[in-house]
mmCIF file with all atom_site columns, C-alpha atoms in Angstrom:
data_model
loop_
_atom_site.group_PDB
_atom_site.id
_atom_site.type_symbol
_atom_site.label_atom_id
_atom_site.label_alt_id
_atom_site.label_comp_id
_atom_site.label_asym_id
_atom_site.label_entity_id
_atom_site.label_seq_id
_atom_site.pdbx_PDB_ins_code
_atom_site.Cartn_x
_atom_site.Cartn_y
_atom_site.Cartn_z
_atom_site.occupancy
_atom_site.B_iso_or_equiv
_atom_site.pdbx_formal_charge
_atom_site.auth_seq_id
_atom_site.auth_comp_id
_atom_site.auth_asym_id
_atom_site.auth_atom_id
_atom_site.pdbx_PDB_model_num
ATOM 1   C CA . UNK A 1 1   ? 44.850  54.839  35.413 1.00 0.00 ? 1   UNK A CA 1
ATOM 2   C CA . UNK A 1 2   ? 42.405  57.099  33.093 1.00 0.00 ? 2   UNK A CA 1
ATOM 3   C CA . UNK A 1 3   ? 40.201  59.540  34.025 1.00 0.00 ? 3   UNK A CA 1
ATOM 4   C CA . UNK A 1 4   ? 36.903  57.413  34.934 1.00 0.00 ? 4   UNK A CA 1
ATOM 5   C CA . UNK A 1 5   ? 33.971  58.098  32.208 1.00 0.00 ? 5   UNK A CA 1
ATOM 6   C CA . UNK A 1 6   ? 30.301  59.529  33.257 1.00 0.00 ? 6   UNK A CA 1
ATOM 7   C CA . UNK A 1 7   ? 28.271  56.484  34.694 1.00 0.00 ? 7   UNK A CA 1
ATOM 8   C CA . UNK A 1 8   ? 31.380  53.867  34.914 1.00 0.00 ? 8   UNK A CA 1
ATOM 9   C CA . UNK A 1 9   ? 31.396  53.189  39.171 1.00 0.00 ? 9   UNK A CA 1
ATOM 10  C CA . UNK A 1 10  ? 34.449  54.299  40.829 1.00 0.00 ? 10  UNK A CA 1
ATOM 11  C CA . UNK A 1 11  ? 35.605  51.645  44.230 1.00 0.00 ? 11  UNK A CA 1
ATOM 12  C CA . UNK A 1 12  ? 36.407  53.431  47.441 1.00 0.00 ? 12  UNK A CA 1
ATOM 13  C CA . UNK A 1 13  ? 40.428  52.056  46.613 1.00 0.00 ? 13  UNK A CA 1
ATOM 14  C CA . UNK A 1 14  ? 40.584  53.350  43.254 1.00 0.00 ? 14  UNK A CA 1
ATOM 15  C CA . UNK A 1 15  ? 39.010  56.686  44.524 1.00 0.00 ? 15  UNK A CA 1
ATOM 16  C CA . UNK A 1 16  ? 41.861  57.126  47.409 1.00 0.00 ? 16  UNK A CA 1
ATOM 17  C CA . UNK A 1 17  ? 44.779  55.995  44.856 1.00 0.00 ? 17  UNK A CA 1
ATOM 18  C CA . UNK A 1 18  ? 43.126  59.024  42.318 1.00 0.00 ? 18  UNK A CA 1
ATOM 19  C CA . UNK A 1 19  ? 43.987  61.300  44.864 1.00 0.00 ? 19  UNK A CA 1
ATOM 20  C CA . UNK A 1 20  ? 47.281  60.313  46.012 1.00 0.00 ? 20  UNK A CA 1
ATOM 21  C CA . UNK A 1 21  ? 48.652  60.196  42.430 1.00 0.00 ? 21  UNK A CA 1
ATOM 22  C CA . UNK A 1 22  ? 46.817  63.529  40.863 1.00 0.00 ? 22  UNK A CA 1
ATOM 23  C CA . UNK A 1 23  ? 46.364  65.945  43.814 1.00 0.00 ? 23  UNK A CA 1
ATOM 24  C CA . UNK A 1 24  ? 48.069  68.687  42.782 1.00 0.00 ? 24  UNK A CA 1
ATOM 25  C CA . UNK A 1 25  ? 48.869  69.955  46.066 1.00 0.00 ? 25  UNK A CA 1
ATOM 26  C CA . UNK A 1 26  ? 50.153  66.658  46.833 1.00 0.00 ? 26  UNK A CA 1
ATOM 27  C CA . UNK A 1 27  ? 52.358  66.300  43.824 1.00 0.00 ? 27  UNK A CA 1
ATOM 28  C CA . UNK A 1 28  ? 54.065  70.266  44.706 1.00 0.00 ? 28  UNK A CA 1
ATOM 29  C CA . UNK A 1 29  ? 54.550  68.991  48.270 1.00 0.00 ? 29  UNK A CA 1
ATOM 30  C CA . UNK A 1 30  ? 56.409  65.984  46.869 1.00 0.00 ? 30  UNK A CA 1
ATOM 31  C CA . UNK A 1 31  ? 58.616  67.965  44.687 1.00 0.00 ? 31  UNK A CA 1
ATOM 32  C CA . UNK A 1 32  ? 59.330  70.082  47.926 1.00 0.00 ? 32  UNK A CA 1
ATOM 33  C CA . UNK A 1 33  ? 60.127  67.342  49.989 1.00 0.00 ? 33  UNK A CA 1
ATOM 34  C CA . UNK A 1 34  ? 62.868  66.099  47.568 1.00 0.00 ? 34  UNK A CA 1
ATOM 35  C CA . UNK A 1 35  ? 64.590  69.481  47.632 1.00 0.00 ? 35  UNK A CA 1
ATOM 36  C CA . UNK A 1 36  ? 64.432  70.018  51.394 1.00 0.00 ? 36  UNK A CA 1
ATOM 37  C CA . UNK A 1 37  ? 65.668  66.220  51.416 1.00 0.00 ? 37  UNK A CA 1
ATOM 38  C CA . UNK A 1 38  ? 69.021  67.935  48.751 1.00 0.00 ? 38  UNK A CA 1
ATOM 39  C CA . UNK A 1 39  ? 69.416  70.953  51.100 1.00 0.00 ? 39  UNK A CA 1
ATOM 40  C CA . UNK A 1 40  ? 69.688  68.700  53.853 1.00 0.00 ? 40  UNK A CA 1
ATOM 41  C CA . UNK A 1 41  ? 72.006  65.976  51.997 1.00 0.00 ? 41  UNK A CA 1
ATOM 42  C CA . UNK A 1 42  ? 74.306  69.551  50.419 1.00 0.00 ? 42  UNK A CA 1
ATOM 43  C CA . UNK A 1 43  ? 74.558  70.937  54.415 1.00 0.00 ? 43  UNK A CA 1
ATOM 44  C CA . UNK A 1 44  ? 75.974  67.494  55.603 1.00 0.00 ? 44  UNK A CA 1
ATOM 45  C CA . UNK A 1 45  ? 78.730  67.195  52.627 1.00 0.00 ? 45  UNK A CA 1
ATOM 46  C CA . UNK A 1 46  ? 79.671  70.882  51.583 1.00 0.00 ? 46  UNK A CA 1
ATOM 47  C CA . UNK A 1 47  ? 80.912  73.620  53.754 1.00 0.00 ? 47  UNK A CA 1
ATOM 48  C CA . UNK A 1 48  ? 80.078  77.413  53.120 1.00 0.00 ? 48  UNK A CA 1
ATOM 49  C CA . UNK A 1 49  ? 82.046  78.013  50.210 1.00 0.00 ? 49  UNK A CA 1
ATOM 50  C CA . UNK A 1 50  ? 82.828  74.834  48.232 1.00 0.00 ? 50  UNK A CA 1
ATOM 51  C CA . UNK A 1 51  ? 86.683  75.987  47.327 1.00 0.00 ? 51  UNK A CA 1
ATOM 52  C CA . UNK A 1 52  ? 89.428  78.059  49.158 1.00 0.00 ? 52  UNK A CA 1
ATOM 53  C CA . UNK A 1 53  ? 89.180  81.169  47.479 1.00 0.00 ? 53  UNK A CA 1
ATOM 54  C CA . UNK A 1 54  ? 92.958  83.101  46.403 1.00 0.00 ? 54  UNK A CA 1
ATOM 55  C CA . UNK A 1 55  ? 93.225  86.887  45.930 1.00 0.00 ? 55  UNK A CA 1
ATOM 56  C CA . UNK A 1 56  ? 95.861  88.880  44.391 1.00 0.00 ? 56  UNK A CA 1
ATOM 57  C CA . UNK A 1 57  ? 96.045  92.816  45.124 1.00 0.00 ? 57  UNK A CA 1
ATOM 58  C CA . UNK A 1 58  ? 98.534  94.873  43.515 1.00 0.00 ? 58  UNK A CA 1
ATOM 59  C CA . UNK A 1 59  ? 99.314  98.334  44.600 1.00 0.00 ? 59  UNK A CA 1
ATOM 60  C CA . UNK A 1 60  ? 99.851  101.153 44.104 1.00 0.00 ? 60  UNK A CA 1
ATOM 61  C CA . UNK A 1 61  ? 102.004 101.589 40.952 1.00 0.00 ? 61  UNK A CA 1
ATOM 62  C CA . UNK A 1 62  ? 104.455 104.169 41.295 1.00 0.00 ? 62  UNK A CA 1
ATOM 63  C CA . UNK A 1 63  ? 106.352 104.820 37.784 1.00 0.00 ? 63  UNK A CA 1
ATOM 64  C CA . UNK A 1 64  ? 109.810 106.535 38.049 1.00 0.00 ? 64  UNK A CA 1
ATOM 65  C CA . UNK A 1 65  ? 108.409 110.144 35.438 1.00 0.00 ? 65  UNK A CA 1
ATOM 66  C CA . UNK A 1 66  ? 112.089 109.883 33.462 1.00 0.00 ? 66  UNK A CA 1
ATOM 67  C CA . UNK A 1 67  ? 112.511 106.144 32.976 1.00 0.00 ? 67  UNK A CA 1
ATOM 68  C CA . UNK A 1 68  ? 108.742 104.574 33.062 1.00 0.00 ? 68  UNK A CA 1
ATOM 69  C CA . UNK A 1 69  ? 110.144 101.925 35.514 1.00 0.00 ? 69  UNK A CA 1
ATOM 70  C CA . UNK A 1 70  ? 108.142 100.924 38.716 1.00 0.00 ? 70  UNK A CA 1
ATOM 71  C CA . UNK A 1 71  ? 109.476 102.046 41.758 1.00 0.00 ? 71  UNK A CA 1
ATOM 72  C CA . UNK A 1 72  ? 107.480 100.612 44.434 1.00 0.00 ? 72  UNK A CA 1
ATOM 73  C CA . UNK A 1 73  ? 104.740 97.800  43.759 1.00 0.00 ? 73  UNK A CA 1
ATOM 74  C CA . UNK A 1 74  ? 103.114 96.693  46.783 1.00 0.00 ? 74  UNK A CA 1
ATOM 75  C CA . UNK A 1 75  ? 101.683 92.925  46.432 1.00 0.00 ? 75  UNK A CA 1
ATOM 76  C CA . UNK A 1 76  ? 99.472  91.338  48.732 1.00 0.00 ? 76  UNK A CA 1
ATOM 77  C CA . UNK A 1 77  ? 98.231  87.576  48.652 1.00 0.00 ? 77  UNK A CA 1
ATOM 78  C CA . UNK A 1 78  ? 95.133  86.785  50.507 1.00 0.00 ? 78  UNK A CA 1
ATOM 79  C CA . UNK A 1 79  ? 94.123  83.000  50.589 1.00 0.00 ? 79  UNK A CA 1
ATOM 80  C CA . UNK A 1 80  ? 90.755  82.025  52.516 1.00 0.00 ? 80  UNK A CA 1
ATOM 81  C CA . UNK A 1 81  ? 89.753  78.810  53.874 1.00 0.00 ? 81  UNK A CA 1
ATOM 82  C CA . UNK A 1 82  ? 86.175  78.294  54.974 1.00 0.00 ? 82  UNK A CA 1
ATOM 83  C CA . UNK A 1 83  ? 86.867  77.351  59.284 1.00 0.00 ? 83  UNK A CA 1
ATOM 84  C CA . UNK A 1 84  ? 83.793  76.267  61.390 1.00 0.00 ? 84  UNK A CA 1
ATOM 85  C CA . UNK A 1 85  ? 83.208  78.533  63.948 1.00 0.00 ? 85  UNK A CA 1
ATOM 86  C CA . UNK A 1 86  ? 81.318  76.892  67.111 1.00 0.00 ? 86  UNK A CA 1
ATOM 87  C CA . UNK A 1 87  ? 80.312  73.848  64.818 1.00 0.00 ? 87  UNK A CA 1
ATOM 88  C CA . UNK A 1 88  ? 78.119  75.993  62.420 1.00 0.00 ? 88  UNK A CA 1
ATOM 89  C CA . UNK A 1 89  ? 78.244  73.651  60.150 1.00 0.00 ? 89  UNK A CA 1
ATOM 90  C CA . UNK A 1 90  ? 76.445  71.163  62.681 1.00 0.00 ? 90  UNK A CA 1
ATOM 91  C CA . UNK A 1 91  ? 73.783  73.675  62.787 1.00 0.00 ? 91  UNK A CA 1
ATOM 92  C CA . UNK A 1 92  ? 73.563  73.882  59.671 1.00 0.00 ? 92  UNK A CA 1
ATOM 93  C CA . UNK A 1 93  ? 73.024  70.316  59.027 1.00 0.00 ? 93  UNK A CA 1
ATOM 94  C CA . UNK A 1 94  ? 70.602  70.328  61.893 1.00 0.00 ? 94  UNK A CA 1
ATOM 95  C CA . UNK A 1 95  ? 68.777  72.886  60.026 1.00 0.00 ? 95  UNK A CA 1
ATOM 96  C CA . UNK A 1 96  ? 68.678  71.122  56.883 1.00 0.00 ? 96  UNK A CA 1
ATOM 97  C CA . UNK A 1 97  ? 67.192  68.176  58.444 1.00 0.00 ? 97  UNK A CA 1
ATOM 98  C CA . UNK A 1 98  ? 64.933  69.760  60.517 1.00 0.00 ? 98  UNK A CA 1
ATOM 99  C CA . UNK A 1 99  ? 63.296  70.984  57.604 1.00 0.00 ? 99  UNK A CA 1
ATOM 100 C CA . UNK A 1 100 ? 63.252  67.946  55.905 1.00 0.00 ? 100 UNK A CA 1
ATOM 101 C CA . UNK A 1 101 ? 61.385  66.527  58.449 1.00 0.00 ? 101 UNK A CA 1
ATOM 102 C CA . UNK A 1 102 ? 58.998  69.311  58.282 1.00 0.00 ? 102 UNK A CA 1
ATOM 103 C CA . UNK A 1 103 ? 58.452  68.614  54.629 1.00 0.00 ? 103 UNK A CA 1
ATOM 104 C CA . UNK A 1 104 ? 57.748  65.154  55.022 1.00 0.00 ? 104 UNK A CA 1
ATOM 105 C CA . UNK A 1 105 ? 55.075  65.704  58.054 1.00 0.00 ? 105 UNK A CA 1
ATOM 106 C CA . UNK A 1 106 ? 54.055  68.368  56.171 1.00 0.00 ? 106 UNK A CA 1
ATOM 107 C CA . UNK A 1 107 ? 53.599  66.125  52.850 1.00 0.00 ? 107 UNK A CA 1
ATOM 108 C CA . UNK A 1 108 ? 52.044  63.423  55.387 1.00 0.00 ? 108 UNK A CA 1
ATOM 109 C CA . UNK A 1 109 ? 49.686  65.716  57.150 1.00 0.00 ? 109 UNK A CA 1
ATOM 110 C CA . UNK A 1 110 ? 48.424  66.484  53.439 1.00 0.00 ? 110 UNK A CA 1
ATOM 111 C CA . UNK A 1 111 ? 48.137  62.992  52.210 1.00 0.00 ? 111 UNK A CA 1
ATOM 112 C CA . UNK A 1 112 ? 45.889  62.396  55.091 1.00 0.00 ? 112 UNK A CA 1
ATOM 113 C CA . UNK A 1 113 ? 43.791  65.502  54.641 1.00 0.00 ? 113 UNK A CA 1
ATOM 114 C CA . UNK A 1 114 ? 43.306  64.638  50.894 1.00 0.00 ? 114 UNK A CA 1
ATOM 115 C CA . UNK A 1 115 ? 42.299  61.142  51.822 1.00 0.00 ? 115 UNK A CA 1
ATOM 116 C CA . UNK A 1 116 ? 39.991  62.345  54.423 1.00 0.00 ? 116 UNK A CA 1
ATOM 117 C CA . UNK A 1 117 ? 38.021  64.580  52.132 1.00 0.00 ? 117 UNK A CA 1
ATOM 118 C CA . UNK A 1 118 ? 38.058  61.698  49.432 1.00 0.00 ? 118 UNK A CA 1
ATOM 119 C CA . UNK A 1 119 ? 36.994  59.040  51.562 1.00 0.00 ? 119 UNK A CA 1
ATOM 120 C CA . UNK A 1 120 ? 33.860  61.426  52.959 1.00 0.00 ? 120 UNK A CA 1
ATOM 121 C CA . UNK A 1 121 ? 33.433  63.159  49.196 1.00 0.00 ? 121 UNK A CA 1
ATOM 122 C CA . UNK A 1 122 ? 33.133  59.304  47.880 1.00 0.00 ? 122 UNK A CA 1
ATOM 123 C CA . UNK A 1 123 ? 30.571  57.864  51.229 1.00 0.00 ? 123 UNK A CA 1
ATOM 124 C CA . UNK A 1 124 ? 28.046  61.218  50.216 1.00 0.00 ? 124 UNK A CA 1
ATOM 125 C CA . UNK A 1 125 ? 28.177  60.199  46.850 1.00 0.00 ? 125 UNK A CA 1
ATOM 126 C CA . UNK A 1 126 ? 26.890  56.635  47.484 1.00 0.00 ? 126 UNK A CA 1
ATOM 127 C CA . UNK A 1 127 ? 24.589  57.892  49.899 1.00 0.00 ? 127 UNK A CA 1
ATOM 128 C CA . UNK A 1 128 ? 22.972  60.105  47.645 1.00 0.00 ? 128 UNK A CA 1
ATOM 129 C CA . UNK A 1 129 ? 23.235  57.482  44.893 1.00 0.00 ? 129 UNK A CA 1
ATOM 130 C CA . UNK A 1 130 ? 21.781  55.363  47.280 1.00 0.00 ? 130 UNK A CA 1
ATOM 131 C CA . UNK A 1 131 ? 18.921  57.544  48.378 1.00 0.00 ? 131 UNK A CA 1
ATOM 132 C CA . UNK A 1 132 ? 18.255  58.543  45.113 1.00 0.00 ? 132 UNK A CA 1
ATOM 133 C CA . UNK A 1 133 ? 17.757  55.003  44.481 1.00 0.00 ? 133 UNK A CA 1
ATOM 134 C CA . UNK A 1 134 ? 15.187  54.293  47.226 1.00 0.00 ? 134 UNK A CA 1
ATOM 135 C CA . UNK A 1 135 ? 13.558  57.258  46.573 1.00 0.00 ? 135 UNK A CA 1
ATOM 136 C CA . UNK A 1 136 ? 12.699  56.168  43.207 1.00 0.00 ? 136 UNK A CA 1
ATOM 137 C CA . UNK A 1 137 ? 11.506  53.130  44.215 1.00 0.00 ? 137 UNK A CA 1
ATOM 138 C CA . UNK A 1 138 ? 9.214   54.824  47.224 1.00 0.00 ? 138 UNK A CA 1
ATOM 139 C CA . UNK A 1 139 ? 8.055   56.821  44.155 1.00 0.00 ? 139 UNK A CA 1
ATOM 140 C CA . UNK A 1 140 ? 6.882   53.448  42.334 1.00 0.00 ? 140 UNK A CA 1
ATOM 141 C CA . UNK A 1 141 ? 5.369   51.989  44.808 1.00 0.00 ? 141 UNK A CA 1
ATOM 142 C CA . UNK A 1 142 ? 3.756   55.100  45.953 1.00 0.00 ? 142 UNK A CA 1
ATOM 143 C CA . UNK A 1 143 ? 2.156   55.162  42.399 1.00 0.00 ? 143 UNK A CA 1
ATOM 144 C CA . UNK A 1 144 ? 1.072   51.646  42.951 1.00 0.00 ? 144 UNK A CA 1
ATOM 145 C CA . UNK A 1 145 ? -0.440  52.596  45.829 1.00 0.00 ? 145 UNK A CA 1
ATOM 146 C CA . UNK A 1 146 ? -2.578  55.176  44.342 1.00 0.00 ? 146 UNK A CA 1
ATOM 147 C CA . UNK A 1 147 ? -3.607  53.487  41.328 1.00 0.00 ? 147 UNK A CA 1
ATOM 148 C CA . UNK A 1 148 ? -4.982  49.983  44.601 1.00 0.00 ? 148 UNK A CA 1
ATOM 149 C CA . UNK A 1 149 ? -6.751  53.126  46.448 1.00 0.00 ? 149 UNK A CA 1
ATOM 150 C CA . UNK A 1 150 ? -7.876  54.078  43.733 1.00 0.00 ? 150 UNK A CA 1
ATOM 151 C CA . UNK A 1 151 ? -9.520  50.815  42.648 1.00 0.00 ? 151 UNK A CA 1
ATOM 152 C CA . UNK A 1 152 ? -10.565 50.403  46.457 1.00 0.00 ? 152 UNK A CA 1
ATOM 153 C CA . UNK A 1 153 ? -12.853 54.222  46.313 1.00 0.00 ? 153 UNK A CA 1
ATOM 154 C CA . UNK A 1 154 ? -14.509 52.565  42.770 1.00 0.00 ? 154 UNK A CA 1
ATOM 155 C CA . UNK A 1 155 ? -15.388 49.471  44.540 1.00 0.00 ? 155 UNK A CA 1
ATOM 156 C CA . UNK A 1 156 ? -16.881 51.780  47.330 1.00 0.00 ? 156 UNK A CA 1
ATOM 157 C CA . UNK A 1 157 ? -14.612 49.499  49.894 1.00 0.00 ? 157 UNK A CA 1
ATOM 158 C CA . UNK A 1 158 ? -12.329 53.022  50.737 1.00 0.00 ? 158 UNK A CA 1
ATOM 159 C CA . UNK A 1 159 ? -13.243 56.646  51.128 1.00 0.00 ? 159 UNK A CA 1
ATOM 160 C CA . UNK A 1 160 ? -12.247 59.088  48.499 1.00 0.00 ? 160 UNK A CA 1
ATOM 161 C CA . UNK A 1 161 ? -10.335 61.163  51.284 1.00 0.00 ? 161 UNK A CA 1
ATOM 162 C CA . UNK A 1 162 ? -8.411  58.374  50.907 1.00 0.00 ? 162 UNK A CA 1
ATOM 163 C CA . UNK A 1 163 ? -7.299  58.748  47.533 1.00 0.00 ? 163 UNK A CA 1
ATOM 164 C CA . UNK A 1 164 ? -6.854  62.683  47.956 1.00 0.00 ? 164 UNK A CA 1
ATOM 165 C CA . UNK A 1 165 ? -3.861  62.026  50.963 1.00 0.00 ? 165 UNK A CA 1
ATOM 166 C CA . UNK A 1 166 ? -2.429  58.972  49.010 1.00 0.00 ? 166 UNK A CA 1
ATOM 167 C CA . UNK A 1 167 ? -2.328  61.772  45.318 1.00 0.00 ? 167 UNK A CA 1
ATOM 168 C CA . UNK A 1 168 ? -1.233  64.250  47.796 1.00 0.00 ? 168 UNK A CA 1
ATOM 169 C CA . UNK A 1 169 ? 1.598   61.841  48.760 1.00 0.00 ? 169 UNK A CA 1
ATOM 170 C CA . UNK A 1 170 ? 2.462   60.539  45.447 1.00 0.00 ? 170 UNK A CA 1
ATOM 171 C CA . UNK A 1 171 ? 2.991   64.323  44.009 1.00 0.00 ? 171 UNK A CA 1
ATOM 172 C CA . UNK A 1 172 ? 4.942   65.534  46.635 1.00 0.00 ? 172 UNK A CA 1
ATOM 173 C CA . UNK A 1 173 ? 6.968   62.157  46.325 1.00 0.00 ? 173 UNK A CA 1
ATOM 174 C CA . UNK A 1 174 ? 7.762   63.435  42.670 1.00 0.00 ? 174 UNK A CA 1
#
Protein backbone atom coordinates (compact mmCIF):
# COMPACT_ATOMS: atom_id res chain seq x y z
CA UNK A 1 0.00 0.00 0.00
CA UNK A 2 1.03 3.78 -1.06
CA UNK A 3 1.44 6.54 0.92
CA UNK A 4 -2.32 7.95 1.20
CA UNK A 5 -2.67 11.46 -0.80
CA UNK A 6 -3.91 14.90 1.01
CA UNK A 7 -7.82 14.67 1.32
CA UNK A 8 -8.18 10.75 0.26
CA UNK A 9 -9.88 9.21 3.91
CA UNK A 10 -7.77 6.78 5.61
CA UNK A 11 -10.13 3.57 7.62
CA UNK A 12 -9.18 2.89 11.19
CA UNK A 13 -7.77 -0.87 9.57
CA UNK A 14 -5.74 0.58 6.98
CA UNK A 15 -4.37 3.17 9.56
CA UNK A 16 -3.23 0.23 12.15
CA UNK A 17 -1.77 -2.02 9.13
CA UNK A 18 0.37 1.55 8.10
CA UNK A 19 1.92 1.25 11.25
CA UNK A 20 2.68 -2.27 11.66
CA UNK A 21 4.36 -2.45 8.21
CA UNK A 22 6.36 1.14 8.21
CA UNK A 23 7.17 1.88 11.89
CA UNK A 24 10.55 2.11 11.86
CA UNK A 25 11.07 1.16 15.30
CA UNK A 26 9.01 -1.74 14.63
CA UNK A 27 10.81 -2.89 11.55
CA UNK A 28 14.61 -2.58 13.75
CA UNK A 29 12.90 -4.61 16.49
CA UNK A 30 11.99 -7.23 13.89
CA UNK A 31 15.38 -7.46 12.48
CA UNK A 32 16.53 -7.91 16.21
CA UNK A 33 14.27 -10.50 16.98
CA UNK A 34 15.51 -12.69 14.06
CA UNK A 35 19.09 -12.46 15.28
CA UNK A 36 18.38 -13.12 18.96
CA UNK A 37 16.11 -16.02 17.41
CA UNK A 38 20.06 -17.19 15.35
CA UNK A 39 21.99 -16.68 18.65
CA UNK A 40 19.62 -18.79 20.28
CA UNK A 41 19.31 -21.52 17.34
CA UNK A 42 23.83 -21.21 17.08
CA UNK A 43 23.94 -21.85 21.27
CA UNK A 44 21.72 -25.05 20.91
CA UNK A 45 23.86 -26.63 17.84
CA UNK A 46 27.55 -25.30 18.23
CA UNK A 47 29.78 -25.58 21.18
CA UNK A 48 32.44 -22.84 22.13
CA UNK A 49 34.83 -23.35 19.53
CA UNK A 50 33.34 -25.01 16.42
CA UNK A 51 36.65 -27.36 15.72
CA UNK A 52 39.30 -29.11 17.98
CA UNK A 53 42.05 -26.91 17.66
CA UNK A 54 45.98 -28.76 17.11
CA UNK A 55 49.21 -26.98 18.12
CA UNK A 56 52.67 -27.74 17.26
CA UNK A 57 55.64 -26.16 19.44
CA UNK A 58 59.08 -26.74 18.56
CA UNK A 59 61.92 -25.98 20.83
CA UNK A 60 64.56 -24.89 21.42
CA UNK A 61 66.98 -25.57 18.51
CA UNK A 62 70.27 -26.41 19.63
CA UNK A 63 72.82 -26.67 16.50
CA UNK A 64 76.02 -28.74 17.12
CA UNK A 65 78.78 -25.08 16.23
CA UNK A 66 81.19 -27.69 14.02
CA UNK A 67 78.65 -29.74 12.09
CA UNK A 68 75.28 -27.44 11.87
CA UNK A 69 73.32 -30.58 12.99
CA UNK A 70 70.53 -30.33 15.70
CA UNK A 71 71.31 -31.72 18.82
CA UNK A 72 68.32 -31.54 20.89
CA UNK A 73 64.78 -30.48 19.41
CA UNK A 74 62.17 -30.53 21.89
CA UNK A 75 58.52 -31.11 20.23
CA UNK A 76 55.40 -30.72 21.91
CA UNK A 77 51.80 -31.53 20.48
CA UNK A 78 48.93 -29.89 22.13
CA UNK A 79 45.39 -30.94 20.83
CA UNK A 80 42.20 -29.19 22.49
CA UNK A 81 38.75 -30.33 22.58
CA UNK A 82 36.04 -27.95 23.68
CA UNK A 83 34.49 -30.19 27.22
CA UNK A 84 31.34 -28.78 28.99
CA UNK A 85 32.06 -27.90 32.26
CA UNK A 86 28.84 -28.04 34.69
CA UNK A 87 26.54 -28.07 31.48
CA UNK A 88 27.65 -24.53 30.29
CA UNK A 89 26.53 -25.15 27.29
CA UNK A 90 22.87 -25.61 28.80
CA UNK A 91 23.31 -22.21 30.08
CA UNK A 92 24.21 -21.05 27.32
CA UNK A 93 21.31 -22.19 25.39
CA UNK A 94 19.16 -20.99 28.22
CA UNK A 95 20.65 -17.70 27.65
CA UNK A 96 20.09 -17.61 24.08
CA UNK A 97 16.53 -18.27 24.50
CA UNK A 98 15.92 -16.21 27.20
CA UNK A 99 16.77 -13.45 25.13
CA UNK A 100 14.85 -14.43 22.40
CA UNK A 101 11.98 -14.31 24.34
CA UNK A 102 12.86 -10.92 25.46
CA UNK A 103 13.03 -9.79 21.87
CA UNK A 104 9.83 -11.03 20.96
CA UNK A 105 7.91 -9.40 24.17
CA UNK A 106 9.94 -6.72 23.55
CA UNK A 107 8.86 -6.52 19.67
CA UNK A 108 5.17 -7.29 21.09
CA UNK A 109 5.15 -4.71 23.78
CA UNK A 110 6.07 -2.25 20.77
CA UNK A 111 3.53 -3.39 18.32
CA UNK A 112 1.00 -2.64 20.92
CA UNK A 113 2.37 0.75 21.87
CA UNK A 114 2.46 1.77 18.14
CA UNK A 115 -1.08 0.61 17.72
CA UNK A 116 -2.17 2.38 20.76
CA UNK A 117 -0.89 5.75 19.68
CA UNK A 118 -2.37 5.05 16.08
CA UNK A 119 -5.63 4.02 17.10
CA UNK A 120 -5.92 7.39 19.56
CA UNK A 121 -3.76 9.65 16.80
CA UNK A 122 -6.56 8.36 14.13
CA UNK A 123 -10.06 8.82 16.86
CA UNK A 124 -8.58 12.84 17.43
CA UNK A 125 -8.36 13.17 13.93
CA UNK A 126 -12.04 12.30 13.24
CA UNK A 127 -13.02 14.14 16.13
CA UNK A 128 -11.58 17.19 15.05
CA UNK A 129 -12.71 16.45 11.49
CA UNK A 130 -15.84 15.93 12.98
CA UNK A 131 -16.05 19.06 15.06
CA UNK A 132 -14.74 21.01 12.50
CA UNK A 133 -17.60 19.85 10.59
CA UNK A 134 -20.36 20.85 13.05
CA UNK A 135 -18.78 23.84 13.73
CA UNK A 136 -19.18 24.95 10.28
CA UNK A 137 -22.50 24.15 10.13
CA UNK A 138 -23.30 26.03 13.74
CA UNK A 139 -21.54 28.83 11.78
CA UNK A 140 -24.32 28.65 8.90
CA UNK A 141 -27.00 28.48 10.73
CA UNK A 142 -25.80 31.02 13.12
CA UNK A 143 -25.66 33.37 10.01
CA UNK A 144 -29.16 32.37 9.24
CA UNK A 145 -30.07 33.28 12.38
CA UNK A 146 -28.84 36.73 12.18
CA UNK A 147 -29.90 37.59 8.84
CA UNK A 148 -34.31 36.07 10.61
CA UNK A 149 -33.37 38.56 13.66
CA UNK A 150 -32.50 40.72 11.63
CA UNK A 151 -35.67 40.77 9.50
CA UNK A 152 -37.64 40.36 12.93
CA UNK A 153 -35.90 44.17 14.46
CA UNK A 154 -37.14 45.71 10.70
CA UNK A 155 -40.54 44.41 11.20
CA UNK A 156 -40.35 46.00 14.78
CA UNK A 157 -41.57 42.28 16.07
CA UNK A 158 -37.78 41.90 18.02
CA UNK A 159 -35.57 44.33 19.85
CA UNK A 160 -32.38 45.46 18.30
CA UNK A 161 -30.46 44.12 21.50
CA UNK A 162 -31.45 41.27 19.92
CA UNK A 163 -29.60 41.48 16.88
CA UNK A 164 -26.40 42.94 18.75
CA UNK A 165 -26.07 39.31 21.02
CA UNK A 166 -27.10 37.17 17.93
CA UNK A 167 -23.83 39.50 15.61
CA UNK A 168 -21.98 39.13 18.75
CA UNK A 169 -22.53 35.34 18.48
CA UNK A 170 -22.14 34.91 14.86
CA UNK A 171 -18.50 36.74 14.96
CA UNK A 172 -17.19 35.00 17.68
CA UNK A 173 -18.60 31.75 15.93
CA UNK A 174 -16.14 32.75 13.00
Amino acid sequence: MGPTVVGQTLTLQEALQETLTRNPKLVVQRREQRVSWAAWWAAQRFPTSLNPRISLDVRPWNFDPETGQPLRTSVTVTLLQPVDVNGAQRHRVAQARAEYDLAQWELVTAELQALIETYRLYETAVYRRERYRLTEKLAAFQKDLVEAIRRRVESGLTAPSDLVLSETEAQSMK
